[in-house]
Short mmCIF file of C-alpha atoms in Angstrom, two decimals:
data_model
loop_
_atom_site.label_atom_id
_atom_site.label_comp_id
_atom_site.label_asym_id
_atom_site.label_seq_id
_atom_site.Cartn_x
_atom_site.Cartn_y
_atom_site.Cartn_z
CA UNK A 31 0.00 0.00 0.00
CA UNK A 32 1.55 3.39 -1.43
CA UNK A 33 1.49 6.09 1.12
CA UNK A 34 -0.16 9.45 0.39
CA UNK A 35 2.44 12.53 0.37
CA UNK A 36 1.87 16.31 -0.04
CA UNK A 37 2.05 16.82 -3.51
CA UNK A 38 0.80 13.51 -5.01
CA UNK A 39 -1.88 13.27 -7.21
CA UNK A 40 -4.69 12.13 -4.98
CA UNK A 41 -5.95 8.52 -6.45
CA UNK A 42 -9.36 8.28 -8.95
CA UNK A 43 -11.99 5.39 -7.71
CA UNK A 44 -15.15 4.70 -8.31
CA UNK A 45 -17.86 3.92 -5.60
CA UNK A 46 -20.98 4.21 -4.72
CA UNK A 47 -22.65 6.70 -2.36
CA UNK A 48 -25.60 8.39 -0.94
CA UNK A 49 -25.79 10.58 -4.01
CA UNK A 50 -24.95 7.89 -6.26
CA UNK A 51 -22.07 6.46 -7.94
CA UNK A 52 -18.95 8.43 -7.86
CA UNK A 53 -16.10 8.75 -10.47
CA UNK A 54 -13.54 10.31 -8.24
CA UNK A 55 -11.67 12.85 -10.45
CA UNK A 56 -14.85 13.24 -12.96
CA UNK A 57 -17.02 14.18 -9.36
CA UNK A 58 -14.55 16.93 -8.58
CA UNK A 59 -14.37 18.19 -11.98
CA UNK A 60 -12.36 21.94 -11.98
CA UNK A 61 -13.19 22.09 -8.08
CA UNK A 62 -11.07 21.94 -4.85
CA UNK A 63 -12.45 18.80 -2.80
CA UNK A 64 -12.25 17.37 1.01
CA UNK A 65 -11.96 13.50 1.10
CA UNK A 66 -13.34 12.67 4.72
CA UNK A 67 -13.37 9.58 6.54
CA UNK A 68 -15.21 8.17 9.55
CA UNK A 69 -14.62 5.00 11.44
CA UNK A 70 -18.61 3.50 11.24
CA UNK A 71 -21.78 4.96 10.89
CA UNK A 72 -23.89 6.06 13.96
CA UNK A 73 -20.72 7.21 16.05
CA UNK A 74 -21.44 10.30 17.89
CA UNK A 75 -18.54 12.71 17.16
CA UNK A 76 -19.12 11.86 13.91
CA UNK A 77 -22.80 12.51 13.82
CA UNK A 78 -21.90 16.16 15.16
CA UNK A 79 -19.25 16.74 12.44
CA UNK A 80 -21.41 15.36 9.37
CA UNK A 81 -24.11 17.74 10.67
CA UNK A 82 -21.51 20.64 10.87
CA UNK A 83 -20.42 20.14 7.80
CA UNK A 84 -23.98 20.46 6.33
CA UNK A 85 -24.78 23.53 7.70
CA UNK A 86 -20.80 25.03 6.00
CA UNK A 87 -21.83 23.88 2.71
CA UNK A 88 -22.18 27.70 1.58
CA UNK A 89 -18.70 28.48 2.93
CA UNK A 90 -17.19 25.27 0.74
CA UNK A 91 -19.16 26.65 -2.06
CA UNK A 92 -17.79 30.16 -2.12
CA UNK A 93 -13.95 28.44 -2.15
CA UNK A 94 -15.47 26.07 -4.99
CA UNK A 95 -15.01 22.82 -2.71
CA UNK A 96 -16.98 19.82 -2.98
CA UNK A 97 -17.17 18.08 0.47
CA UNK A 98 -17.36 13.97 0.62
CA UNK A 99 -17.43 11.40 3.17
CA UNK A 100 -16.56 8.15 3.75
CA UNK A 101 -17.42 5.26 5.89
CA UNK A 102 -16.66 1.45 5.80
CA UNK A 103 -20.77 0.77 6.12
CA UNK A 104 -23.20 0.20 3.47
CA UNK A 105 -25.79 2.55 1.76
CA UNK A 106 -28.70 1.28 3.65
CA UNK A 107 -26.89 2.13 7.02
CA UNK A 108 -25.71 5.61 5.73
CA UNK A 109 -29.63 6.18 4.90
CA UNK A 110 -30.73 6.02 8.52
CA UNK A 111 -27.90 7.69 10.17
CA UNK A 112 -28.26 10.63 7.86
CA UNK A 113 -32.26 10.56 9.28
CA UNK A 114 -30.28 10.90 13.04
CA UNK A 115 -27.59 13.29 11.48
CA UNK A 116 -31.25 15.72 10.30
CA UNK A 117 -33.05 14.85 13.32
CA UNK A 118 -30.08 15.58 16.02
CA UNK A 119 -28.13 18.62 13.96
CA UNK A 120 -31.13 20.08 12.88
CA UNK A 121 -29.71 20.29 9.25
CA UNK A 122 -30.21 18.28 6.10
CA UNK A 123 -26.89 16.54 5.27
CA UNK A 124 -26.46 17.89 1.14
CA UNK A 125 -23.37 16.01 0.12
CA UNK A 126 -22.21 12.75 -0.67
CA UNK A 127 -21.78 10.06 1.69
CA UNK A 128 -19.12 7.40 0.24
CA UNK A 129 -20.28 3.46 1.09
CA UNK A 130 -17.07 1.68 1.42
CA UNK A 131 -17.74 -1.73 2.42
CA UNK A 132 -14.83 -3.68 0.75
CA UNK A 133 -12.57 -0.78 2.02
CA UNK A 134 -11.35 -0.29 -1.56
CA UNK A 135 -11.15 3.49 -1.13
CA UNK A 136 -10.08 2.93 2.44
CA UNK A 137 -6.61 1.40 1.71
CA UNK A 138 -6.63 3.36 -1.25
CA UNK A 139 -5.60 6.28 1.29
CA UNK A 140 -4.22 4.38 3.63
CA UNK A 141 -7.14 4.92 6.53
CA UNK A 142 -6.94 1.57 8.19
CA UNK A 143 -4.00 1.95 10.49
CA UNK A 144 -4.10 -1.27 12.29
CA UNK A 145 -2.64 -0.18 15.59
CA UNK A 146 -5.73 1.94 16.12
CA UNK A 147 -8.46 -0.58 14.50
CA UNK A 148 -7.77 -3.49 12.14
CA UNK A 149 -10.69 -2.68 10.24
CA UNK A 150 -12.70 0.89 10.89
CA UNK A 151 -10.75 3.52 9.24
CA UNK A 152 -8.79 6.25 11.30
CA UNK A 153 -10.68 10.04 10.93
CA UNK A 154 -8.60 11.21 7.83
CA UNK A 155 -9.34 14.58 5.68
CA UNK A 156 -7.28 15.41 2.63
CA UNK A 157 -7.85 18.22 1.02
CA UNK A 158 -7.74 18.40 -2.75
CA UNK A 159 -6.38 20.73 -5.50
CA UNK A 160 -8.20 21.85 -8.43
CA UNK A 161 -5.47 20.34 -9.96
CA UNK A 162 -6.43 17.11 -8.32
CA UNK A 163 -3.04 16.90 -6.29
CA UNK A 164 -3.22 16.65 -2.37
CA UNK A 165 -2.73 20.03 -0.14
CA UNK A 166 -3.34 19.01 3.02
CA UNK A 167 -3.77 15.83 5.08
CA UNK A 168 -4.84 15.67 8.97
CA UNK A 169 -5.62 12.37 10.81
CA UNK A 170 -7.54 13.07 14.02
CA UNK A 171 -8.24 10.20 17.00
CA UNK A 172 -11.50 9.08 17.33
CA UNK A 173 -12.25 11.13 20.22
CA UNK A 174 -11.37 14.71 19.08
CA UNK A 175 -14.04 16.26 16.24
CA UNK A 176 -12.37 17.83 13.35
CA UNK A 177 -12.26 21.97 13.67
CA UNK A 178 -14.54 22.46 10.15
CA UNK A 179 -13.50 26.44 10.84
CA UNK A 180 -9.63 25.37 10.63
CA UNK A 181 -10.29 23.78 7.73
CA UNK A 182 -11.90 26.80 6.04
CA UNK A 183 -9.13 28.89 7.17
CA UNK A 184 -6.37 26.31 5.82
CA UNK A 185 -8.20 26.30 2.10
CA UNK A 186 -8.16 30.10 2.22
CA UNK A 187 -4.62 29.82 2.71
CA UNK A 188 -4.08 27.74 0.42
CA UNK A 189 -5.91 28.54 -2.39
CA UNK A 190 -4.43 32.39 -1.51
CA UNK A 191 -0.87 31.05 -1.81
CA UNK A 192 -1.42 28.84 -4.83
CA UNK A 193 -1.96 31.87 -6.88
CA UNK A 194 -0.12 34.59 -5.11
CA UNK A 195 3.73 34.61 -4.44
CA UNK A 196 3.37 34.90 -0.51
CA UNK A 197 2.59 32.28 2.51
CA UNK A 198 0.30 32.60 5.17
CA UNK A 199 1.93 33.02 8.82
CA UNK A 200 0.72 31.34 12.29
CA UNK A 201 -2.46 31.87 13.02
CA UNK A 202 -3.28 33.69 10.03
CA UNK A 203 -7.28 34.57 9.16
CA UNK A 204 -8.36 35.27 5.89
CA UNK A 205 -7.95 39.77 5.25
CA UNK A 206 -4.62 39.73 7.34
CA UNK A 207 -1.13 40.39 6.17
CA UNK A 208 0.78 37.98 4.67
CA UNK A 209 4.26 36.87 4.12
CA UNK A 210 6.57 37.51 0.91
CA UNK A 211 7.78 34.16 -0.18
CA UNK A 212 11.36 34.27 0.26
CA UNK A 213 12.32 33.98 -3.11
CA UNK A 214 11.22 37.01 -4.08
CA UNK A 215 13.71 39.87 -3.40
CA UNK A 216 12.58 43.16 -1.52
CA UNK A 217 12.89 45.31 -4.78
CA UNK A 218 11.06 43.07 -6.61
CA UNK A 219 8.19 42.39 -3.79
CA UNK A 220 7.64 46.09 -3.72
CA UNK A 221 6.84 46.14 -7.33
CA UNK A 222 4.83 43.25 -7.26
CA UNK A 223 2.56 43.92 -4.22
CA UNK A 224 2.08 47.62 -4.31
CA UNK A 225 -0.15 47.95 -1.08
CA UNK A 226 3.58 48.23 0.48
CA UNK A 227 5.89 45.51 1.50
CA UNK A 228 7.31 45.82 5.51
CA UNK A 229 10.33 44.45 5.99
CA UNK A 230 10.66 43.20 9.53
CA UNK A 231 13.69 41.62 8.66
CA UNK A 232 15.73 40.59 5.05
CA UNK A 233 14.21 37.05 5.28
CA UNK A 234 10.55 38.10 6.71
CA UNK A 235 8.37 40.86 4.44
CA UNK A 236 4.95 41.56 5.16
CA UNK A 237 2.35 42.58 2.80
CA UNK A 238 -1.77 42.91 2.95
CA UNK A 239 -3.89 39.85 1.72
CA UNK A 240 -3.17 40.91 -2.42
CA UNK A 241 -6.49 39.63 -3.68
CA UNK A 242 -8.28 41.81 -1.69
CA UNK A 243 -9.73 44.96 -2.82
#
């Protein structure tokens, strides 16, 4: 089994789901996408997060992301626990819910580690490129819900940085400065991002969000 690595093209399958069958690649078409994964159906930190992530579906659609889960249950199981996900989150779940019973798209991604269960898949997200190459990657335990606001503020970064010459610094929130990417020189930066470049020091410039208005 191939591990996954920043950088790689994230891998095309076909499956089925709540919304129907899924060609990978073909299903994200020209849009960013989060791959998420979730050890069985009717777990409750799970429950909270697939309701979350209902009710952030206009945020993913501003950033052009398409949002799909995964478990290693089957699509009559996903049916009722979306009916608990409504019911309890007071939402309607509106994306995608992958059934991966032969764990095809599991080990695909590598989210069976067997130290933590030899056959429920660890809480994985990836997050995908419009180039359909992986960004991002974050395994959580099964105790500790995924931060769907972290997430939004990672994809602002990186869609920022994929298209502007500048990285995002701790802590950063989308409309606050950024940094220059080192290899652009100071004369050059100042030319480039002409709401002013600070230079704090010759390795760290600062500069306002540049696709801002």
């Amino acid at each position: 089994m191939a591990t996954i690595r920043l950088g790689d093209v994230a891998p095309d399958f076909s499956a089925n789901s709540t919304e129907g069958n899924i060609n990978f690649h073909e299903w994200l078409g020209t849009s960013w996408g989060i791959l998420f994964s979730h050890p069985s159906d009717y777990t409750p930190v799970c429950t909270t997060e697939l309701g979350t992530v209902a009710k952030y579906k206009d945020e993913f659609d501003k950033r052009n992301v398409k949002v799909v889960a995964l478990s290693v249950d089957g699509l009559e199981s996903h049916a009722g626990w979306v009916k608990d996900i409504n019911e309890t989150q007071n939402t309607t779940v509106n994306f995608p819910i992958i059934a991966d019973e032969d764990k095809k798209v599991s080990e695909l991604y590598d989210m069976i580690h067997p130290n933590e269960d030899s056959k429920l898949t660890v809480r994985s997200v990836f997050v995908i490129g419009d180039d359909k190459k992986v960004k991002l990657i974050i395994t959580y335990p099964a105790s500790t819900g995924r931060n769907f606001d972290e997430l939004l503020r990672v994809i602002d970064s990186l869609q920022l940085t994929a298209y502007h010459k500048v990285a995002t610094p701790a802590n950063w929130k989308h409309g606050e400065d950024v940094v220059v990417s080192p290899s652009i020189s100071t004369e050059d930066a100042k030319n480039i991002f002409t709401k002013g470049v600070e230079e704090v020091k010759p390795y760290l410039r600062m500069t306002p969000q540049p696709n801002l208005n």
